[in-house]
Tab-separated table of C-alpha atoms in Angstrom:
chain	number	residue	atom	x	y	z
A	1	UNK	CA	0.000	0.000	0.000
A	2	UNK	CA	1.227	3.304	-1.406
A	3	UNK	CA	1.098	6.476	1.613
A	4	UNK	CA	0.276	9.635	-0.307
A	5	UNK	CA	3.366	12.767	0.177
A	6	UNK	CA	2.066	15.438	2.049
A	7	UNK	CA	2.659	18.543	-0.912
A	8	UNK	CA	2.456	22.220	-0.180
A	9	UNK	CA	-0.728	24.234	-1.697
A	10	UNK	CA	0.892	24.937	-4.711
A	11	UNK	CA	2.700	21.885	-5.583
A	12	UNK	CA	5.940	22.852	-5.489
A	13	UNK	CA	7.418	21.047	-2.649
A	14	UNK	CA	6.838	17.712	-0.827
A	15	UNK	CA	7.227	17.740	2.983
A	16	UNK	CA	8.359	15.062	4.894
A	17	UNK	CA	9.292	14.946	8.505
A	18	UNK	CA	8.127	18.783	8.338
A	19	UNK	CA	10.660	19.953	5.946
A	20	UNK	CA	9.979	20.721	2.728
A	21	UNK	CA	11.696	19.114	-0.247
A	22	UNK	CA	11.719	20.544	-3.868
A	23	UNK	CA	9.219	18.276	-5.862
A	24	UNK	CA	9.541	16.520	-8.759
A	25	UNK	CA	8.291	18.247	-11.920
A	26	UNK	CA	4.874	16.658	-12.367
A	27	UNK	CA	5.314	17.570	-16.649
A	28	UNK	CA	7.550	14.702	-16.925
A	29	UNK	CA	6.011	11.967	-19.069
A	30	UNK	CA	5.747	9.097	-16.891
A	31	UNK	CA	7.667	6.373	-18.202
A	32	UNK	CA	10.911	9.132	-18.580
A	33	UNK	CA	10.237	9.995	-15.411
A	34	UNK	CA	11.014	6.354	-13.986
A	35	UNK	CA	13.814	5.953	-15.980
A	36	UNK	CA	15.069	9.379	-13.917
A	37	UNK	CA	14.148	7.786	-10.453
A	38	UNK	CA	15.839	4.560	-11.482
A	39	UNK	CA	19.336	6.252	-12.520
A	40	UNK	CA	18.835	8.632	-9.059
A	41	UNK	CA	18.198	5.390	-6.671
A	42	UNK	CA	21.209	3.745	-8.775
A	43	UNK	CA	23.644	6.579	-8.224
A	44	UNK	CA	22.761	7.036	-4.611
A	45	UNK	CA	23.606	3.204	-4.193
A	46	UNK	CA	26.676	3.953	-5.492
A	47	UNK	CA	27.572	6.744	-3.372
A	48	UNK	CA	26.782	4.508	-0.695
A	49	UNK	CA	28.988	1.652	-1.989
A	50	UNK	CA	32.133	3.958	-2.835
A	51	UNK	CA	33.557	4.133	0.488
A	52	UNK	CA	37.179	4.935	0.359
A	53	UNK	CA	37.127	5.626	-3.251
A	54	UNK	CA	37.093	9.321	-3.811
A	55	UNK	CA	37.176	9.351	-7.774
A	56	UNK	CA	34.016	7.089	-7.918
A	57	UNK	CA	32.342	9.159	-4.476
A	58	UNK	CA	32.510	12.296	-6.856
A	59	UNK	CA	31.631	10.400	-9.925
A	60	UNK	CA	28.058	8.734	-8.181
A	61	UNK	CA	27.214	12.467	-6.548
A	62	UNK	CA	27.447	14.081	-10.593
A	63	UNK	CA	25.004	10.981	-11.307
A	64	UNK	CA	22.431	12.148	-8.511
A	65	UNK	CA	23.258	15.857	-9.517
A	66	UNK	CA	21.933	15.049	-13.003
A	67	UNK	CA	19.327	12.766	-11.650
A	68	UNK	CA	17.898	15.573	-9.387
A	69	UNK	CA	18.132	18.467	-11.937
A	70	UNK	CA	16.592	16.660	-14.575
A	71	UNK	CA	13.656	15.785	-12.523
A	72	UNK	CA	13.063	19.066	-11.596
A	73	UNK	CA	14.691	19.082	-7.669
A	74	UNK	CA	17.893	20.802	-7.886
A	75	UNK	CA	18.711	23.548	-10.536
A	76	UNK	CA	16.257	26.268	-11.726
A	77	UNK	CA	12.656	25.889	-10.619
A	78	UNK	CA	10.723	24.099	-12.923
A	79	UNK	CA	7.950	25.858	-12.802
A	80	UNK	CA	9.513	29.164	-13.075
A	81	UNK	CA	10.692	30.996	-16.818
A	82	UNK	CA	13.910	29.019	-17.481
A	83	UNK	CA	16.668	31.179	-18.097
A	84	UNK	CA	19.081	30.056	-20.732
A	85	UNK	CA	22.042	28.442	-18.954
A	86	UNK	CA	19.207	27.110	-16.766
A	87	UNK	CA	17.557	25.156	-19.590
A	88	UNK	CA	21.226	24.274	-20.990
A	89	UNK	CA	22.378	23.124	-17.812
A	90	UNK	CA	18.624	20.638	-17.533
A	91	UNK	CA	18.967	19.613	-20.817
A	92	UNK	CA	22.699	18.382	-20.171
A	93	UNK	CA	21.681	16.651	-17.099
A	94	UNK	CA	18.526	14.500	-18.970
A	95	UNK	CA	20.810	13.926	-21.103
A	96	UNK	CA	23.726	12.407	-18.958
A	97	UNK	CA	20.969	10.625	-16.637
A	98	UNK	CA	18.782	8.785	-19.296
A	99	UNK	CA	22.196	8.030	-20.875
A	100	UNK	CA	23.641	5.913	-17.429
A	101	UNK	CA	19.686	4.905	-17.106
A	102	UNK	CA	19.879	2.466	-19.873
A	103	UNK	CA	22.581	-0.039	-20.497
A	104	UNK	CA	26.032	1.172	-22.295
A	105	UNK	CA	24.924	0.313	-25.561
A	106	UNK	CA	21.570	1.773	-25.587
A	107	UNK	CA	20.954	5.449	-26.696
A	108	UNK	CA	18.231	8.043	-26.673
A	109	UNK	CA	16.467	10.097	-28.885
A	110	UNK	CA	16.997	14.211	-28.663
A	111	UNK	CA	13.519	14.464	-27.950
A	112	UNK	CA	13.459	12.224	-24.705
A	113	UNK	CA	15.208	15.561	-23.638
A	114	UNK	CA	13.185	18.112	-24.495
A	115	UNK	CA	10.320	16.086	-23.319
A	116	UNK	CA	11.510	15.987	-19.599
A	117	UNK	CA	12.807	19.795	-19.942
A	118	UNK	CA	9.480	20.991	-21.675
A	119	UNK	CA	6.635	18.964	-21.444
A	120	UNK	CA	3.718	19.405	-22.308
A	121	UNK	CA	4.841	22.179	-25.121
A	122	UNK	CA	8.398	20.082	-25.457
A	123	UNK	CA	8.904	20.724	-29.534
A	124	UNK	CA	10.334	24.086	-29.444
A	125	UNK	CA	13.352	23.232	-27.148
A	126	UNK	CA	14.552	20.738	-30.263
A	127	UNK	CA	17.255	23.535	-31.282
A	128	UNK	CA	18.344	23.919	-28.045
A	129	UNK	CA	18.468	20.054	-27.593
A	130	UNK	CA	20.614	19.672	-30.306
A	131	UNK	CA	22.995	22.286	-29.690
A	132	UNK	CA	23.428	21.009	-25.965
A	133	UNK	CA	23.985	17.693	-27.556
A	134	UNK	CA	26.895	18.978	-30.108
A	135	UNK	CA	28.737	20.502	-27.496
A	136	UNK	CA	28.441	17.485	-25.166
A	137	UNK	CA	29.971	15.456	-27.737
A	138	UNK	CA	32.522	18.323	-28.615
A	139	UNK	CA	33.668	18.108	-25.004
A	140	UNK	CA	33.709	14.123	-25.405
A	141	UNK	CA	30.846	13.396	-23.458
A	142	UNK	CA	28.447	11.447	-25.655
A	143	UNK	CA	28.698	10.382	-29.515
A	144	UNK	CA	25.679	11.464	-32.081
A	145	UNK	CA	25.128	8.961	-34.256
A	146	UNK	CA	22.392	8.799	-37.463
A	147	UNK	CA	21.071	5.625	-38.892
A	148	UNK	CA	23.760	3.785	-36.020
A	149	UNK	CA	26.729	5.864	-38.232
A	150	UNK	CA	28.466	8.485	-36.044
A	151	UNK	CA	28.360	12.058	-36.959
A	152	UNK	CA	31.176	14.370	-36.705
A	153	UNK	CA	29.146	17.586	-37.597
A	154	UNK	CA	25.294	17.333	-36.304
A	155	UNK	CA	24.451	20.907	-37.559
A	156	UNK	CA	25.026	19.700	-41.213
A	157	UNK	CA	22.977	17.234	-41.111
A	158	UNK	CA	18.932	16.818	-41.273
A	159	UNK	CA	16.803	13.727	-39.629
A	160	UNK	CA	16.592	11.889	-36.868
A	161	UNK	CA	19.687	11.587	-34.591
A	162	UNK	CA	20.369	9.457	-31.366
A	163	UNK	CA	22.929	10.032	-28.241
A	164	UNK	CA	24.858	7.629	-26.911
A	165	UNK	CA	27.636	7.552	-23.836
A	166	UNK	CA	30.908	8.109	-25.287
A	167	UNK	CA	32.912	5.042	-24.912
A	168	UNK	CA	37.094	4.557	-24.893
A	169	UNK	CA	36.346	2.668	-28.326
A	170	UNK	CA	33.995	5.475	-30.020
C-alpha cells in the first residue's frame, strides 16, 4: 500500500518529517520519469557503496546531480521561466541521466530531452536540444550517431539523430 506525500498548496514542494523538499516536476512523461528515479536510486547506491574511493564518491554524486536536476529538484525551478544556462544546464543533465539509465549500448532520442525539460509544449526546445547535444559530444561526453553511423558535424545534417555515452572505443 502506497502512503500519499504530504505537498504544499501549490505543488511545489513535498514535505516530509516537516521539511519541505523541492518536488519533482509533475510535466515529466511518466515512463521518462522512472527511468530518472531509477538512474537517481542507482547513483545514490553507489555513493553509498564507494567508500574509500574518492574518484568514484565524486563520480556517483554528478550521477544524482543530473538525476535531481533533470527531474526538476535541484537547478532552476521548474515551474519558473527558465533562463538560458538554466535550460542548458537541464537539458545536459537528462541527457547524462537517461544516458547511465539504460545499459552502455543503448541510446536516446533528442527528444526524450526536451520532453523531460518541456513537457507538455516540449517541440520548441529541439534547437536547443541539439545544440546542448553537439557541445556534449565536442567536449567528449556522448557520440551522435544517425542511422547507427556516427556524426562528426550534427548541424550539417537533417533527420533523426540518437545520443549515446561516449565510450574509450567510439
Amino acid at each position: 500500500m502506497s502512503e500519499e506525500v504530504e505537498r504544499t498548496d501549490d505543488g511545489h514542494h513535498i514535505v516530509v518529517d516537516g521539511r519541505k523538499w523541492r518536488a519533482t516536476n509533475p510535466n515529466i512523461p511518466d515512463p521518462l520519469r522512472t527511468e530518472l528515479v531509477r538512474e537517481l536510486m542507482a547513483a545514490r547506491r553507489a555513493v553509498k557503496h564507494s567508500k574509500g574511493d574518492d574518484a568514484a564518491i565524486a563520480a556517483a554524486r554528478r550521477r544524482v546531480g543530473h538525476a535531481k536536476v533533470a527531474l526538476g529538484e535541484r537547478g532552476e525551478p521548474w515551474w519558473e521561466p527558465a533562463t538560458e544556462a538554466g535550460l542548458r544546464q537541464r537539458i545536459e543533465s537528462a541527457i547524462q541521466a537517461l544516458l547511465r539509465a539504460r545499459n552502455e549500448t543503448s541510446s536516446i532520442c533528442p527528444s526524450d530531452a526536451a520532453r523531460i525539460v518541456g513537457s507538455p509544449d516540449w517541440r520548441p526546445l529541439m534547437d536547443t536540444v541539439r545544440s546542448v547535444g553537439s557541445a556534449m559530444a565536442g567536449d567528449g561526453l556522448i557520440r551522435i550517431t544517425q542511422a547507427g553511423e556516427p556524426i562528426d558535424d550534427p548541424s550539417n545534417t537533417t533527420g533523426p539523430l540518437r545520443y549515446r555515452l561516449a565510450t574509450e572505443d567510439s
